[in-house]
């Protein structure tokens, strides 16, 4: 027998127009609804409970009661102080409210949050950290101790709240399903600063004292939770809409891969023994251990270990509840249900004693039901007891069936499940209610979806699967798992599996057949399922198309642990950008971040840009280099690039762009810089500053959007080293690449020697080089050590400019400069006019050649007291090294063997972005509205 379907609400990204006011169609409860499933405070903790249920209608499934306040408290709805001693508190989710605000509360309780998630998407939890002024999205309490955050959305949780967090992360790509009609706001609660203002009423909607107000994770607009329901549900991506890669334009079949793999995020470190929140289970729970032993309860109370099923017993995962020693069985049962956020009728559950080794043979003792308080140990001290929360047998159930991606006008239908109900009979019963009976039941299947916070697991049920037995089995395994399980009617036809695997670290210069043979030797693949779709021979990388999810997962795991010819391989799962769906004015930003630059700032910026943009457009350079990013964007007709790193990182990306230009639909993307290095000379010239110092990443993106495109020369340096014999020349390092690219400058002699010493010091102790100030101090120390050295460089090399020999003065360093900044902003050429030379420009096709006489001269140049010795200006140079000499190009040093060094103009000039002089337009959310997008101040490692 079928219950009435709920009209007007949208299905799982299906069609239909939401009905205003419907619980499942409200923007507050729709796609991306705030995560609210989690442990509430157990009895005896938090504000003192007293009194009875408050008058008036209760908000969705909250368990409100009046309490006596014992400390300053703020309302979670209006964020105002609660004057007096009485407040209204939900026993499950700790939602605190004025009594006058109670009638306006629309925020659902954590106990019903899983049922309100529109599209289940798992989270990506990074390593633990201190997140000041942040609140747990599960229990609504502050994160005073180390907590976890999702690397893709603004979810913050306590480690022990992770198993109860909703799988309501941002949906950043299509996963092989039909298109959705519109992109809706993804609301998240409780991370707004105190100065945030509501988009609707323009009043303050944030608070630093309680979780209050909501913000869309895509467009950044913020509002009161009540006001958000009155805003248009569609999201336009806000001020950054031209930079964001829309989720509808990205396709990634990720059935066997977690979001960590899909977004190229390193797995978080394993938790310490006995800690919550980082276990191996799909739900993120971990077993109890020494760090979680049940403490001694208050006098007159007892602490009990509660398990929610057989799986929790095997893993020793429990939750502790504190109840009075003389508590009735009903009180204990309700406390246990609250601990696991089960909002069903307590009459359908019971507590059974946990079997102990002594009781394993005593069935009666092991299965006894709670009736009185636990026995006391010798000595009169109450022993903590362990109990299992079980569901009583049921002869029938009312089950919600969701229409998955079917475009129908209901959120779900409710049907009665009896012992005779099977998966096939349920499909036959549901299709008429969805108006799809004419299509035939054979084209549909029943899918069970477990919405874990870390992973969403889908299982297709066999046609003859008894559904009531299946529900009983789930409850026996875990009652919490039952509350996070849904059933969908979905079309049987599924998209053909196709996974793109990027494989890097292979030997360069081979043919496609040779790469295929190498991979077959290293990780035997099934030829019928794996094809080589792209070959990047110069970079030693290929892209594999795998037509089987299991084979793709196997190859991914094997490649990550494989080395070919002594080099470890890199494996990445890459999405497909549907470039034909991009809006005409969309110029998505391809972001490269070097986390090794700028101390910890690079790592923080990675997280910030993943949240402000689509994570699929943010790439970590230490994980495969620039090539995977350019491959993903290869068919995008117009895009821009943001490089976060030092001058060496910028040169790395520009060199990769030069090599891959003929593979790109947009062969000349403009490149912006967020300087994270020590010198950052190119960033200075292009007005991006001397170095990143914690600016709001949202403002950085606005500046990129409004930056001006300029041209910059690129230069090719050919290194033609002669074979060194012995003696002094044997000091030369291994040969560098035969050809290198240059954008800033090339130094020979003392300048490169200082860079080389600094580079070697950083390689030996990389942990000490985490601040720009320390790095410059090391440069000074290295320079002082060489202040009296004299190498007579002018006698060790010969210089030809435009085929003419140039006589060198007595110098210790020869520097070729392309931009008017050297050595952290110094003007090496000088501003004085000189009739012998043209005024330097970075796009004139000419290089300036300058000499320095030693370390003292270099220090005077950097202090602005002197300029370098002007030697020449031209477009073609030939340097003959008579002995092994230090050389550096854009900050990358080495010792070059004797031979020739030829510098000439490269191919086309590169298009760079220069920051506009005026401030970005103040449109969209205010700067402080994206507080979670920026590294937090005051030492917060956010």
PDB file of N, CA and C in Angstrom, residues 84 95 110 169 269 274 294 312 361 397 499 526 533 544 601 615 688 692 715 889 924:
ATOM      1  N   UNK A  84      18.634  37.028  31.224  1.00  0.00           N
ATOM      2  CA  UNK A  84      17.891  36.214  32.175  1.00  0.00           C
ATOM      3  C   UNK A  84      18.528  34.856  32.351  1.00  0.00           C
ATOM      4  N   UNK A  95      21.072  23.354  19.795  1.00  0.00           N
ATOM      5  CA  UNK A  95      20.566  24.623  19.265  1.00  0.00           C
ATOM      6  C   UNK A  95      19.956  25.402  20.423  1.00  0.00           C
ATOM      7  N   UNK A 110      19.804  18.097  14.043  1.00  0.00           N
ATOM      8  CA  UNK A 110      20.778  17.152  13.497  1.00  0.00           C
ATOM      9  C   UNK A 110      20.202  15.763  13.324  1.00  0.00           C
ATOM     10  N   UNK A 169      28.654  17.725   1.021  1.00  0.00           N
ATOM     11  CA  UNK A 169      29.699  18.586   0.474  1.00  0.00           C
ATOM     12  C   UNK A 169      29.239  19.157  -0.865  1.00  0.00           C
ATOM     13  N   UNK A 269      46.799  12.409   7.403  1.00  0.00           N
ATOM     14  CA  UNK A 269      47.646  11.543   8.207  1.00  0.00           C
ATOM     15  C   UNK A 269      46.799  10.662   9.110  1.00  0.00           C
ATOM     16  N   UNK A 274      43.771   5.569  19.600  1.00  0.00           N
ATOM     17  CA  UNK A 274      42.775   5.952  20.586  1.00  0.00           C
ATOM     18  C   UNK A 274      42.039   7.223  20.262  1.00  0.00           C
ATOM     19  N   UNK A 294      36.534   5.809  29.339  1.00  0.00           N
ATOM     20  CA  UNK A 294      35.418   6.455  30.016  1.00  0.00           C
ATOM     21  C   UNK A 294      35.873   6.943  31.378  1.00  0.00           C
ATOM     22  N   UNK A 312      29.802  -1.927  15.292  1.00  0.00           N
ATOM     23  CA  UNK A 312      30.424  -1.146  16.352  1.00  0.00           C
ATOM     24  C   UNK A 312      31.047  -2.051  17.405  1.00  0.00           C
ATOM     25  N   UNK A 361      29.251 -17.913  26.527  1.00  0.00           N
ATOM     26  CA  UNK A 361      28.533 -19.177  26.564  1.00  0.00           C
ATOM     27  C   UNK A 361      27.209 -19.081  27.286  1.00  0.00           C
ATOM     28  N   UNK A 397       7.098  -1.934   7.562  1.00  0.00           N
ATOM     29  CA  UNK A 397       7.689  -0.612   7.714  1.00  0.00           C
ATOM     30  C   UNK A 397       7.209   0.306   6.609  1.00  0.00           C
ATOM     31  N   UNK A 499      37.428   6.203 -17.317  1.00  0.00           N
ATOM     32  CA  UNK A 499      38.238   6.911 -16.330  1.00  0.00           C
ATOM     33  C   UNK A 499      39.546   7.325 -16.994  1.00  0.00           C
ATOM     34  N   UNK A 526      44.990  -4.785 -18.824  1.00  0.00           N
ATOM     35  CA  UNK A 526      44.167  -5.525 -19.770  1.00  0.00           C
ATOM     36  C   UNK A 526      44.004  -4.691 -21.032  1.00  0.00           C
ATOM     37  N   UNK A 533      45.374   7.406 -24.615  1.00  0.00           N
ATOM     38  CA  UNK A 533      44.652   8.439 -25.366  1.00  0.00           C
ATOM     39  C   UNK A 533      45.531   9.640 -25.705  1.00  0.00           C
ATOM     40  N   UNK A 544      45.840   7.568 -19.825  1.00  0.00           N
ATOM     41  CA  UNK A 544      45.180   6.308 -20.131  1.00  0.00           C
ATOM     42  C   UNK A 544      43.676   6.467 -20.018  1.00  0.00           C
ATOM     43  N   UNK A 601      52.147  29.036   3.672  1.00  0.00           N
ATOM     44  CA  UNK A 601      51.132  29.800   2.955  1.00  0.00           C
ATOM     45  C   UNK A 601      50.641  29.068   1.720  1.00  0.00           C
ATOM     46  N   UNK A 615      37.270  22.836  -7.111  1.00  0.00           N
ATOM     47  CA  UNK A 615      38.546  22.146  -6.832  1.00  0.00           C
ATOM     48  C   UNK A 615      39.186  21.523  -8.061  1.00  0.00           C
ATOM     49  N   UNK A 688      52.209  42.619  -8.533  1.00  0.00           N
ATOM     50  CA  UNK A 688      51.575  41.665  -7.618  1.00  0.00           C
ATOM     51  C   UNK A 688      52.205  41.713  -6.236  1.00  0.00           C
ATOM     52  N   UNK A 692      53.489  37.403  -0.909  1.00  0.00           N
ATOM     53  CA  UNK A 692      52.183  37.218  -0.293  1.00  0.00           C
ATOM     54  C   UNK A 692      52.314  37.301   1.221  1.00  0.00           C
ATOM     55  N   UNK A 715      63.267  33.995 -23.311  1.00  0.00           N
ATOM     56  CA  UNK A 715      64.578  33.764 -23.912  1.00  0.00           C
ATOM     57  C   UNK A 715      64.964  32.301 -23.772  1.00  0.00           C
ATOM     58  N   UNK A 889      69.586  30.754 -13.583  1.00  0.00           N
ATOM     59  CA  UNK A 889      68.552  31.271 -14.469  1.00  0.00           C
ATOM     60  C   UNK A 889      67.252  31.371 -13.682  1.00  0.00           C
ATOM     61  N   UNK A 924      29.405  42.091  -5.244  1.00  0.00           N
ATOM     62  CA  UNK A 924      29.278  40.798  -4.602  1.00  0.00           C
ATOM     63  C   UNK A 924      29.531  40.902  -3.121  1.00  0.00           C
TER      64      UNK A 924
END
